Coordinates of C-alpha atoms in Angstrom, one line a residue:
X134 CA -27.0 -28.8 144.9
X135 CA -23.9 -26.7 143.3
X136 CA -23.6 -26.2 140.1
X137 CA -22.4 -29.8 138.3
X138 CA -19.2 -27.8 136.7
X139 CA -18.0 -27.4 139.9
X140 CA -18.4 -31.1 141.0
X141 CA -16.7 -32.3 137.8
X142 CA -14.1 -29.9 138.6
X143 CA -13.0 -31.4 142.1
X144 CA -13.6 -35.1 141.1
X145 CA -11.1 -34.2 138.1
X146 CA -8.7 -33.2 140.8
X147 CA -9.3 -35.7 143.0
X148 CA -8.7 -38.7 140.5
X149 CA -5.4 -37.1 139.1
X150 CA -4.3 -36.4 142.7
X151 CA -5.0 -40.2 143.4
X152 CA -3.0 -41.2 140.3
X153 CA -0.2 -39.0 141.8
X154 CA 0.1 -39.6 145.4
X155 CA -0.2 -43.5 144.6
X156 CA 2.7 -43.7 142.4
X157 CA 4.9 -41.4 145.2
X158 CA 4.2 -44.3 147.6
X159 CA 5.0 -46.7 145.1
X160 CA 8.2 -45.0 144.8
X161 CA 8.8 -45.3 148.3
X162 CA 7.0 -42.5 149.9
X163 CA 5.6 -43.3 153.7
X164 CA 2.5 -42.9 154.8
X165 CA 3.2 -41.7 158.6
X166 CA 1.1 -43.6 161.1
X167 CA 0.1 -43.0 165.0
X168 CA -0.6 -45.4 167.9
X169 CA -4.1 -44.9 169.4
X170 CA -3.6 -45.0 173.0
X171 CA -6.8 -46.7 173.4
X172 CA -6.3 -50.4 171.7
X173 CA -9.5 -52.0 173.2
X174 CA -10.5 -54.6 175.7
X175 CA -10.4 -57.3 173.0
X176 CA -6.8 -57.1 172.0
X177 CA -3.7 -57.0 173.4
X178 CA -2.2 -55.2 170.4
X179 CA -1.6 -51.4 170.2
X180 CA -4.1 -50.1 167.3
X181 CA -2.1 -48.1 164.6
X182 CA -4.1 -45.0 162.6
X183 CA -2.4 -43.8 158.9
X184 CA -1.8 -39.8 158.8
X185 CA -3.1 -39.8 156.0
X186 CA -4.3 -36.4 155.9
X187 CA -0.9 -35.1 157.0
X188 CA 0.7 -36.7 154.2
X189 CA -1.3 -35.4 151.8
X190 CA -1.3 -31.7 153.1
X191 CA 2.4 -32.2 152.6
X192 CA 3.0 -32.8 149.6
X193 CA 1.0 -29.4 148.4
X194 CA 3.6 -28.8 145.5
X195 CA 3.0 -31.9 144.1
X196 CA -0.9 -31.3 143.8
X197 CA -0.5 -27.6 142.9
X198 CA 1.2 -29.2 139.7
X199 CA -1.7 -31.4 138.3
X200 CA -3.6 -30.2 135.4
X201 CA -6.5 -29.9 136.9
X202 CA -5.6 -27.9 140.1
X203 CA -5.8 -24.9 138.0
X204 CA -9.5 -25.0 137.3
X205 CA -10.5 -26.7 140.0
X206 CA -8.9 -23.6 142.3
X207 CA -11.0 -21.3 139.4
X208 CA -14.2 -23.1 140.1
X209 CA -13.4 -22.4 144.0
X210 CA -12.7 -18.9 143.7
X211 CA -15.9 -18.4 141.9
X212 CA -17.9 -20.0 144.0
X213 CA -16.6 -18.1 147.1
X214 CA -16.6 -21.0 149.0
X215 CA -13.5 -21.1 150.2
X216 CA -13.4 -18.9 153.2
X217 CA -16.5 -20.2 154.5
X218 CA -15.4 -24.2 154.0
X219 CA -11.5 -22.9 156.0
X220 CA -13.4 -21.4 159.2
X221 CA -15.6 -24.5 159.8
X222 CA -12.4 -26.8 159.7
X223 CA -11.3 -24.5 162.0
X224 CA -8.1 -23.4 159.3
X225 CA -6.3 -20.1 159.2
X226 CA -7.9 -17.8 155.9
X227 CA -5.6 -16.5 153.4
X228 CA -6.1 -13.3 152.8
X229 CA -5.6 -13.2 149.0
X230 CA -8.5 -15.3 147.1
X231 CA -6.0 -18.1 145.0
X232 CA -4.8 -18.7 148.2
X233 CA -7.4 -19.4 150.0
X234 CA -8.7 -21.6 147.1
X235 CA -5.9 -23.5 146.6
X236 CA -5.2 -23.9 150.5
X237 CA -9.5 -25.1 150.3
X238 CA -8.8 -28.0 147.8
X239 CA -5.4 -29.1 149.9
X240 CA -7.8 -29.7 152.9
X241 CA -10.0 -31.4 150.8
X242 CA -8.2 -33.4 149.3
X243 CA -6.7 -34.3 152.7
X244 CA -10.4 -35.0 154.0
X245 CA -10.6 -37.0 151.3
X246 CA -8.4 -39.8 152.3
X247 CA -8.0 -38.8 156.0
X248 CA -8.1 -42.5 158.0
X249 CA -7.1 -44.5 154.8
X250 CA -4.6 -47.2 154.4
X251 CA -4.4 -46.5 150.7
X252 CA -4.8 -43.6 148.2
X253 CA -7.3 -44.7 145.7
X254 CA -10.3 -43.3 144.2
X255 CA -13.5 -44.3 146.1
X256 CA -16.3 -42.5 144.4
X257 CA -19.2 -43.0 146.9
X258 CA -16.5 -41.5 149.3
X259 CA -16.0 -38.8 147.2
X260 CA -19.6 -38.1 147.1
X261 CA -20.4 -38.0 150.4
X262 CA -17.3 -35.7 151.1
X263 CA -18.6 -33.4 148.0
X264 CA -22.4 -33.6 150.1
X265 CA -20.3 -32.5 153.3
X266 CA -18.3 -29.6 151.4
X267 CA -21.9 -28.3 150.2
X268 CA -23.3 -28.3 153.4
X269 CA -20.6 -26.7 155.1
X270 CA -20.5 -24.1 152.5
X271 CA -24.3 -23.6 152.1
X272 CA -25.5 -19.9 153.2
X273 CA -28.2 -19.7 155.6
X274 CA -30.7 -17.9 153.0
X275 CA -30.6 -21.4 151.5
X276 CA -32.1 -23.3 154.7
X277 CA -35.6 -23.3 155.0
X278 CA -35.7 -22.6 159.0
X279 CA -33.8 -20.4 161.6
X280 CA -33.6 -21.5 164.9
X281 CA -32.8 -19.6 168.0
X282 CA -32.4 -20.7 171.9
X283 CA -34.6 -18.5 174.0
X284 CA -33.0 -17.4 177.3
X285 CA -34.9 -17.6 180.6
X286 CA -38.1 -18.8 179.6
X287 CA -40.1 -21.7 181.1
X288 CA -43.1 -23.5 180.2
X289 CA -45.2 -26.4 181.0
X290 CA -46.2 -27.1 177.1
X291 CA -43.7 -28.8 174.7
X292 CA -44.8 -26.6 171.6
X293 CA -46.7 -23.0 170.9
X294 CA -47.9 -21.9 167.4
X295 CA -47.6 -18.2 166.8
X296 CA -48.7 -16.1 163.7
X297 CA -46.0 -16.0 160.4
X298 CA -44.4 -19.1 161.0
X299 CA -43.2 -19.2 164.1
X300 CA -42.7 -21.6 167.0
X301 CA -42.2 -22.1 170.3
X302 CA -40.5 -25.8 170.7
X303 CA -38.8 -27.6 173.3
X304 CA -35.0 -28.6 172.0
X305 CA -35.3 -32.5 172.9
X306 CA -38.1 -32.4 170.6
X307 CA -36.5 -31.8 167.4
X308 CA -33.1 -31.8 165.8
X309 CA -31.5 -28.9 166.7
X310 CA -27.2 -28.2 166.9
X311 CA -25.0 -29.2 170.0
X312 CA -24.2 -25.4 170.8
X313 CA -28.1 -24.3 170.9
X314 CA -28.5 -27.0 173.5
X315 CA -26.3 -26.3 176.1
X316 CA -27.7 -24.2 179.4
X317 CA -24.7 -21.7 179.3
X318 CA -26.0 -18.9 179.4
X319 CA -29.5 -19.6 178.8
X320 CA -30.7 -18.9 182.3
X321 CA -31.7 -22.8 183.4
X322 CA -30.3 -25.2 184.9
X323 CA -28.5 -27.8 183.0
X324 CA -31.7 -30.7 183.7
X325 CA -34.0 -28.2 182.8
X326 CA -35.9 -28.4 179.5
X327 CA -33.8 -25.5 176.5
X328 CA -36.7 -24.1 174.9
X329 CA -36.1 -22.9 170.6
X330 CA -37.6 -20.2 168.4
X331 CA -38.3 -21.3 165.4
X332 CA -39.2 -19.1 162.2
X333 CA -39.8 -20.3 158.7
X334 CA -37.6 -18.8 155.8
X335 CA -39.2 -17.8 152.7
X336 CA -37.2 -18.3 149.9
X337 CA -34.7 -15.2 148.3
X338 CA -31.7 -13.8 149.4
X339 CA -33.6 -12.1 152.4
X340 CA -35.0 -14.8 153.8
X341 CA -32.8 -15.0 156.6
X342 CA -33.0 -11.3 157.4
X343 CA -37.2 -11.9 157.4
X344 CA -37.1 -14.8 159.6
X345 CA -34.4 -13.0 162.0
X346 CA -36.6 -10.0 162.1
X347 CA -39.5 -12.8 162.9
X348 CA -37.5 -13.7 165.9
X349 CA -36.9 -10.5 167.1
X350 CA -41.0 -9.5 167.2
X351 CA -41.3 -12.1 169.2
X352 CA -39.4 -11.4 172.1
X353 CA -41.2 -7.6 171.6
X354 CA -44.6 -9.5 171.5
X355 CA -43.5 -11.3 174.7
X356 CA -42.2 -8.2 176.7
X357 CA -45.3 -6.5 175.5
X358 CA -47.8 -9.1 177.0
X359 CA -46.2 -9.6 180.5
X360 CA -43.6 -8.7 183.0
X361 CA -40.5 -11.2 182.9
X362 CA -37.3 -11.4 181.6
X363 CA -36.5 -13.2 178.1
X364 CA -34.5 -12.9 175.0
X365 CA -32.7 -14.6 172.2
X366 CA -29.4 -16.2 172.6
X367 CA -26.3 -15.2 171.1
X368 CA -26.9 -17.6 167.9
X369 CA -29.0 -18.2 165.6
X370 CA -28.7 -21.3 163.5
X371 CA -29.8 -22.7 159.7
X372 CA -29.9 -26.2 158.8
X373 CA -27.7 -26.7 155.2
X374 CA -27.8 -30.4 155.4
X375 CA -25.3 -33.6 156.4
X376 CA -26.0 -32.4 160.4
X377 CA -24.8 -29.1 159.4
X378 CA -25.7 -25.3 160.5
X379 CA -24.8 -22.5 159.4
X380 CA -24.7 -20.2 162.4
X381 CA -25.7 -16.1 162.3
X382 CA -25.1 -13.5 164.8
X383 CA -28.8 -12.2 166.6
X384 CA -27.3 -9.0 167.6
X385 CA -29.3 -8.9 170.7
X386 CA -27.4 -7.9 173.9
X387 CA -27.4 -9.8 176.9
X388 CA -30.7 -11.3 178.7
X389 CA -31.8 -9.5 181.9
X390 CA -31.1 -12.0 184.9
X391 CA -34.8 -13.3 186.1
X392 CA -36.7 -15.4 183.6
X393 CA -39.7 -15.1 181.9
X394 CA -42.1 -18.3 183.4
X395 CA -45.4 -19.4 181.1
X396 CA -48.1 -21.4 182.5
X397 CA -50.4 -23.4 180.2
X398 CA -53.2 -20.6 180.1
X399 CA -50.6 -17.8 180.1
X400 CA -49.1 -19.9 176.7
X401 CA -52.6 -19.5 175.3
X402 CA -53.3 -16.2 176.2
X403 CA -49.8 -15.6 174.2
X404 CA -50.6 -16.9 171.2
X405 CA -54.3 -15.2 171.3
X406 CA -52.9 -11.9 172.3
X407 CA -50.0 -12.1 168.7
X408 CA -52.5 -13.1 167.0
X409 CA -54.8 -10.2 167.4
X410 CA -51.4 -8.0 166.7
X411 CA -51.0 -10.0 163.7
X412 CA -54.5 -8.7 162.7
X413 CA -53.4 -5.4 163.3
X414 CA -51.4 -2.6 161.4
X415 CA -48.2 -2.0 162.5
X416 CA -47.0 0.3 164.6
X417 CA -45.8 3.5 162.8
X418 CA -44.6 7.2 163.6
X419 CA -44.6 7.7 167.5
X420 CA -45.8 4.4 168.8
X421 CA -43.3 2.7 166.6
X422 CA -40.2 4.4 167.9
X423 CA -41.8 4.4 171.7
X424 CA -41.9 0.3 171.5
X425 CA -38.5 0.2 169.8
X426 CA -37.3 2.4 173.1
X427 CA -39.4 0.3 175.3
X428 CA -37.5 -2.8 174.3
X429 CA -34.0 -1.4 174.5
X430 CA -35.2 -0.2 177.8
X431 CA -36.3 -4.1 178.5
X432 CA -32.2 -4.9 177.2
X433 CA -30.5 -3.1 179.9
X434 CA -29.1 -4.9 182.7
X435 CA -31.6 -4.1 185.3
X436 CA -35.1 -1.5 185.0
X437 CA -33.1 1.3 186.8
X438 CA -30.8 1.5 183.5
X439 CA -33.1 1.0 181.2
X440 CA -35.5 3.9 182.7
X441 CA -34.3 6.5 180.6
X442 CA -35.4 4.2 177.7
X443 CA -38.9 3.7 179.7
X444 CA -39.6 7.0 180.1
X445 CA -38.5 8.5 176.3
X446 CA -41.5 6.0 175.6
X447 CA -43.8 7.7 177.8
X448 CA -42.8 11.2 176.1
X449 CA -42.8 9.6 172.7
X450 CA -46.5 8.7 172.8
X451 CA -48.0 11.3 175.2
X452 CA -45.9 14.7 174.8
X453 CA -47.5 17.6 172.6
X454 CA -50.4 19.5 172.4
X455 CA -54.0 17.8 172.7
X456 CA -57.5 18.6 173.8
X457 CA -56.2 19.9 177.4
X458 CA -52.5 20.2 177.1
X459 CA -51.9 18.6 180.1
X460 CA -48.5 17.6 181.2
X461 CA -46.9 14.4 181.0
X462 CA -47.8 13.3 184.2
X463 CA -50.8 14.3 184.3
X464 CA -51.6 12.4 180.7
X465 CA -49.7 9.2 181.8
X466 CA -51.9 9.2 185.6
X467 CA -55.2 9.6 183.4
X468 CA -53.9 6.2 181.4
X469 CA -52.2 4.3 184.9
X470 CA -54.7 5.2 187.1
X471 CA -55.8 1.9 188.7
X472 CA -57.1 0.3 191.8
X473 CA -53.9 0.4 193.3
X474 CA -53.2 3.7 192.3
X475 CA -55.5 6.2 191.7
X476 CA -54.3 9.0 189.0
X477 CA -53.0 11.5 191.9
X478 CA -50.6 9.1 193.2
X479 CA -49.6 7.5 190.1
X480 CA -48.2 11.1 188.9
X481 CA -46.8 11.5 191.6
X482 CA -44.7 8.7 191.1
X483 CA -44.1 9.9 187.9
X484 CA -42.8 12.5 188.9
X485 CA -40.2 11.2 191.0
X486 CA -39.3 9.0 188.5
X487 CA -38.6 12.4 186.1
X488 CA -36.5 13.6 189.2
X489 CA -34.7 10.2 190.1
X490 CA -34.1 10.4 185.8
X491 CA -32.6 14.2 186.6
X492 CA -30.8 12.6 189.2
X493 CA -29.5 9.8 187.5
X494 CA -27.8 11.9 185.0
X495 CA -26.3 14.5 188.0
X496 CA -24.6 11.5 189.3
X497 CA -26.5 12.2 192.2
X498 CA -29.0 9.7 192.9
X499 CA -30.3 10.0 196.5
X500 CA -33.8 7.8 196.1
X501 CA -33.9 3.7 195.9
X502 CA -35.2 3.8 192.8
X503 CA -35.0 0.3 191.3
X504 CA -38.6 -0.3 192.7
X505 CA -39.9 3.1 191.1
X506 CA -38.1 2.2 187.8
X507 CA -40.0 -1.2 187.8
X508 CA -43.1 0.2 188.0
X509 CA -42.7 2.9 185.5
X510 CA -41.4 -0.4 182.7
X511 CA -44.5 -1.7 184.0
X512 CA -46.7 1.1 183.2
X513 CA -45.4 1.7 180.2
X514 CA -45.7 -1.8 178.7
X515 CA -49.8 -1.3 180.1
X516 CA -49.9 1.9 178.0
X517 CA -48.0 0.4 174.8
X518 CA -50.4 -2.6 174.8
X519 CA -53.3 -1.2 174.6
X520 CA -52.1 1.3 172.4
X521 CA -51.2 -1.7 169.9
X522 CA -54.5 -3.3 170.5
X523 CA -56.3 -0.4 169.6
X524 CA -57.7 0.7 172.8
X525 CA -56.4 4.0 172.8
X526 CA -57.2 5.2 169.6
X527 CA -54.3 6.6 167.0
X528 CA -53.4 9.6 169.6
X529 CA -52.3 8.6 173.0
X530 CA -52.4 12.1 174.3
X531 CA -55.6 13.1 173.1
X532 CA -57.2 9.7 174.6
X533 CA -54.8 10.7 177.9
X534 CA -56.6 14.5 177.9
X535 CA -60.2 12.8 177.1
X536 CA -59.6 11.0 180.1
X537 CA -58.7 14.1 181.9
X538 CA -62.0 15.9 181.0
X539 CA -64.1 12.7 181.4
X540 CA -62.8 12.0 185.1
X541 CA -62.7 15.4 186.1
X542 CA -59.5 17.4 187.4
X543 CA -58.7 17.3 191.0
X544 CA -56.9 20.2 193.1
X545 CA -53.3 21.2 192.0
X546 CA -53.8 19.7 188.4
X547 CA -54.9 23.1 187.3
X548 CA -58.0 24.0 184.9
X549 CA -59.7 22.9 181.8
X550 CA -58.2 23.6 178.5
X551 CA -60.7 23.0 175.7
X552 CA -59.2 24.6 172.1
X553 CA -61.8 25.2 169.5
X554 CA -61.8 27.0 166.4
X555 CA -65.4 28.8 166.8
X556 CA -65.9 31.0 169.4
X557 CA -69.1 30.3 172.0
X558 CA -70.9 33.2 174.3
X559 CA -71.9 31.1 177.3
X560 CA -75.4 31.2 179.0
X561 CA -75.4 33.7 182.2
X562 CA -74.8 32.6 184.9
X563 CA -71.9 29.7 183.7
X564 CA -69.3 28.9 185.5
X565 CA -66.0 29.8 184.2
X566 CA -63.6 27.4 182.0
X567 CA -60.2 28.4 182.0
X568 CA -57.7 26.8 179.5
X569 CA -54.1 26.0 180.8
X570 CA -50.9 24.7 179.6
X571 CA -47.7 23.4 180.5
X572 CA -45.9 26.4 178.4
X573 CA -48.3 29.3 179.5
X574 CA -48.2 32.0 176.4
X575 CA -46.7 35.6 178.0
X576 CA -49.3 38.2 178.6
X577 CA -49.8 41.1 180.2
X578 CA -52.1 42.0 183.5
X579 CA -55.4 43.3 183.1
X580 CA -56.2 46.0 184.8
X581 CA -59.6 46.6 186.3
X582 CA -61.7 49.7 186.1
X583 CA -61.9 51.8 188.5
X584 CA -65.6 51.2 189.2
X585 CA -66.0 47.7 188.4
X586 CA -64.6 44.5 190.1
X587 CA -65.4 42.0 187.4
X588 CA -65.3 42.0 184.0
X589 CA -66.5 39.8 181.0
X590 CA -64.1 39.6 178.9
X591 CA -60.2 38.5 180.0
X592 CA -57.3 39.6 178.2
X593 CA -56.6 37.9 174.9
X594 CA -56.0 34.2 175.4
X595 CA -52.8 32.5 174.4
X596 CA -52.5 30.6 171.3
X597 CA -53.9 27.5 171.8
X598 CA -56.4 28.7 174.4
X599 CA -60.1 30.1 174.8
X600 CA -60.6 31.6 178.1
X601 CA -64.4 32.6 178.9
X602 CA -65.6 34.3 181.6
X603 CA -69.4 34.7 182.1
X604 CA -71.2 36.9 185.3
X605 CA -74.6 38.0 184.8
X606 CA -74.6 41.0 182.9
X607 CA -77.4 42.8 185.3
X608 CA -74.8 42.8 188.0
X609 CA -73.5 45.3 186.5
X610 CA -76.3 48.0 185.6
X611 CA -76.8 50.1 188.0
X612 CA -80.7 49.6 188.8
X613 CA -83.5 51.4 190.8
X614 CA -84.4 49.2 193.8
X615 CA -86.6 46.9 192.8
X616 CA -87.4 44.5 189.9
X617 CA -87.0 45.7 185.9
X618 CA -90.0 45.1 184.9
X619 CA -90.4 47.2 181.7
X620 CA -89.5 46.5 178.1
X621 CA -86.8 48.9 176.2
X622 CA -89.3 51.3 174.0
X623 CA -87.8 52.6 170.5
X624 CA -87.5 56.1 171.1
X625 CA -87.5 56.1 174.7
X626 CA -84.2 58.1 175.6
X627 CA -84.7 57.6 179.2
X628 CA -84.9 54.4 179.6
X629 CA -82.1 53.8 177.1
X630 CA -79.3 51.8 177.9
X631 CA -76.6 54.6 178.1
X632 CA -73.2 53.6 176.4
X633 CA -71.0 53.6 179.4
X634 CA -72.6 51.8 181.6
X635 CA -70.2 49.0 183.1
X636 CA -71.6 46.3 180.7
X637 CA -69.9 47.7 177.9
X638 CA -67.6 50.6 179.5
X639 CA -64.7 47.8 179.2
X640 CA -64.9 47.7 175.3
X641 CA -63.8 51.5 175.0
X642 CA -61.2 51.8 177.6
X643 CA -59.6 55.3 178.1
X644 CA -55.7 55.8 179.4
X645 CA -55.4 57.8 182.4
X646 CA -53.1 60.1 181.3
X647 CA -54.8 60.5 177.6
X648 CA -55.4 64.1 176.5
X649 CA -57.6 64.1 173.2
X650 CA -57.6 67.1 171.2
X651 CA -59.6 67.3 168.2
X652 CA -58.9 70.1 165.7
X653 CA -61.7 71.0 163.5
X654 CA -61.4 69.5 159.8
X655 CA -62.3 71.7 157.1
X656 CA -62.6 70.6 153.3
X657 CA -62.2 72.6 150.1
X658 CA -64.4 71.7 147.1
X659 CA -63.3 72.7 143.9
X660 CA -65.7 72.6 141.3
X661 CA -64.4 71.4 137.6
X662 CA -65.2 74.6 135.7
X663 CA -65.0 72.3 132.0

């Protein structure tokens, strides 16, 4: 309800005016009148309707001059009402603010009377008119609802509860405006049932903003628990009373043509499935802005535009350095790797997707790749799921290179990469572990002595990477035939170990063309004589 100043204000104006525009009649003023050109089966006589309306919008000067225009126009331009009440009676807006309040209280006035015979004062007409001038005026932060028409989806149940407030509802089953009925663009047929969003308003002046963002996790939610095509439509719409809505912009672009088809179980499994991402923390840093590029990736017009999108996901939640280091391929394989697909094939068809994405962007596309784009949406809606259940831990590509070392790398992924801080001598006779990564650190070749073939130690490893190598040390003494069967003895030079033997001849390695000269040093003590 508006303020009651405001109220008084136009019922001032609206008795005055009524004292006015009666005595102009009296004075011989018409009231125009029209001839209906339906007159109706039961009388032969043509019906006549007054202009009333007309003739009160016409005599504007005559209002303007009442004493209480001026603060009723006041009132108006305070309220900022006037703009808002113009557009819904489909009126041209003045641009200055007097203007458009005195041209507001004109059409009012004119509402006012519009289908009468005579120009008196009827006060329960003048307070429904004041109800209809609210509600037409009424902001939707004020409603307690928003509704939205869902494009594309089908489903056999008339209603779904979701978490926060927000439904699923067939349109014939509540009351819902004309314009979010009708199958234009909704993807249904016209006798198919329109199916509404509904999201509760809490109360402030971002209440509308909270239940628009409530919307808009739906359709995420929805994309995120199966394949199909669905979306909001173009409107969303706030109830402000007297069969009134106040009507908001979703922002969302266009539907992708397919739909998006529910059975009953699916419905169940839908609400089960937001309900455990209700539960949940939100998505933050990486997996936040990968399921914000997943859905505009879901917007475009078919998965062949929107694989760009798809795959800045994939490198959202999987690139950097991890346990291994793998590649992303090689990650996102360890994470799709299914029955269908087992994790060579799947990154190979990653692959292909990165080189129909090159390809794409040449201007150059030479493969059929809608089918390769819709599996890589589909893959990446598998990984994003699980990630937002939980199942993957808070670092997709450590989980990705855990998966890696747990399943074992085949031929042509390359080695083992295991970083650690501590360095570990492995037990003879252990196979070597070699650490790779996609960005291999510069280094130079080793070069092998002239008298042995294998060494112990590598080169220093790139940052990032251990690299071990382990041969059994006895190799590489030369021994008498036969078994060593004696212990080292303190004291025994001939059995010592001599220092450059092969086992240890790489730790002091001499240049080829090295010539060491040592002069002899000689030191002068001076004794302090004091």
């Amino acid at each position: 309800m508006r303020d009651r100043l405001f109220n008084d204000s136009l019922t001032r104006l609206a008795s005055e005016a009524a004292i006015r525009l009666n005595a102009l009649v009296a004075g011989g003023d018409q009231i125009p009148f029209d001839v209906d050109a339906d007159h109706g089966d039961d009388s032969a006589f043509y019906s006549y309707r007054p202009l009333t309306s007309r003739y009160v919008l016409e005599r504007e000067s005559e209002l303007r001059d009442l004493d209480a225009f001026g603060p009723a126009r006041d009132a108006v331009a305070a309220a900022g009402i006037a703009a808002t009440y113009l557009e819904a009676r489909g009126e041209a807006v003045p641009g200055n603010p007097m203007d458009r309040a005195t041209r507001m209280l004109c059409v009012f006035l004119a509402s006012l009377w519009d289908g009468c015979t005579e120009l008196v004062l009827d006060h329960e007409r003048l307070g429904n008119a004041l109800a209809v001038l609210e509600a037409e005026t009424r902001g939707a932060e004020e409603a307690d609802v928003l509704i939205a028409p869902l494009v594309g989806l089908r489903m056999p149940l008339p209603r779904l509860a979701l978490p926060h407030g927000v439904q699923i509802v067939r349109a014939d089953g509540i009351e819902a405006p004309i314009e979010a009925m009708r199958s234009e663009g909704m993807g249904r047929a016209a006798w198919e049932p329109q199916f509404l969003a509904l999201a509760e308003q809490a109360e402030g002046p971002q209440g509308a903003e909270g239940a628009m963002h409530q919307l808009r996790e739906l359709i995420s939610v929805m994309h995120l628990f199966k394949p199909g095509n669905v979306g909001l439509g173009p409107y969303a719409f706030a109830p402000t009373g007297e069969d009134h809505w106040a009507r908001l912009a979703t922002g969302v672009p266009a539907t992708r043509p397919g739909g998006y088809e529910l059975s009953e179980e699916e419905a169940v499994e839908l609400a089960e499935f937001a309900t455990t991402l209700e539960l949940r923390p939100d998505p933050d840093g990486a997996l936040a802005w990968g399921v914000a590029r997943f859905e505009m990736g879901c917007g475009r017009e078919t998965a062949l535009e929107g694989l760009s999108d798809h795959l800045l996901a994939l490198r959202a939640v999987l690139d950097g350095h991890g346990p291994v280091g793998a590649s992303l391929p090689m990650r996102a394989s360890a994470l799709l790797a299914c029955e269908e697909f087992d994790r060579i094939e799947a990154r190979e068809r990653i692959e292909s997707a990165l080189e129909l994405e090159r390809s794409l962007m040449n201007g150059t596309q030479a493969l059929p790749g809608l089918a390769l784009a819709s599996w890589i949406e589909e893959g990446v809606r598998r990984i994003l799921r699980d990630a937002a259940l939980g199942e993957l831990g808070s670092d997709l590509g450590t989980a990705a290179d855990e998966t890696l070392i747990a399943t074992g790398l085949q031929d042509g992924d390359g080695t083992i990469v295991e970083t650690t801080s501590d360095w570990e001598i492995p037990d003879i006779g252990e196979v070597e572990e070699t650490v790779t990564t996609d960005r291999q650190p510069h280094r130079q070749p080793a070069r092998e002595p002239e008298d042995q073939a294998t060494r112990i130690l590598e080169p220093v490893p790139g940052d990032g990477e251990i690299r071990i190598t382990a041969t059994p040390w006895l190799d590489e003494v030369e021994a008498p035939e036969g078994t060593l069967d004696f212990q080292a003895i303190e004291g025994d030079i001939e059995h010592r170990e001599r220092i450059d033997t092969p086992r240890v001849r790489h730790l002091f390695p001499v240049p080829e063309d090295a010539e060491w000269e040592v002069s002899e040093l000689k030191y002068d003590h001076y004794r302090d004589a004091g």
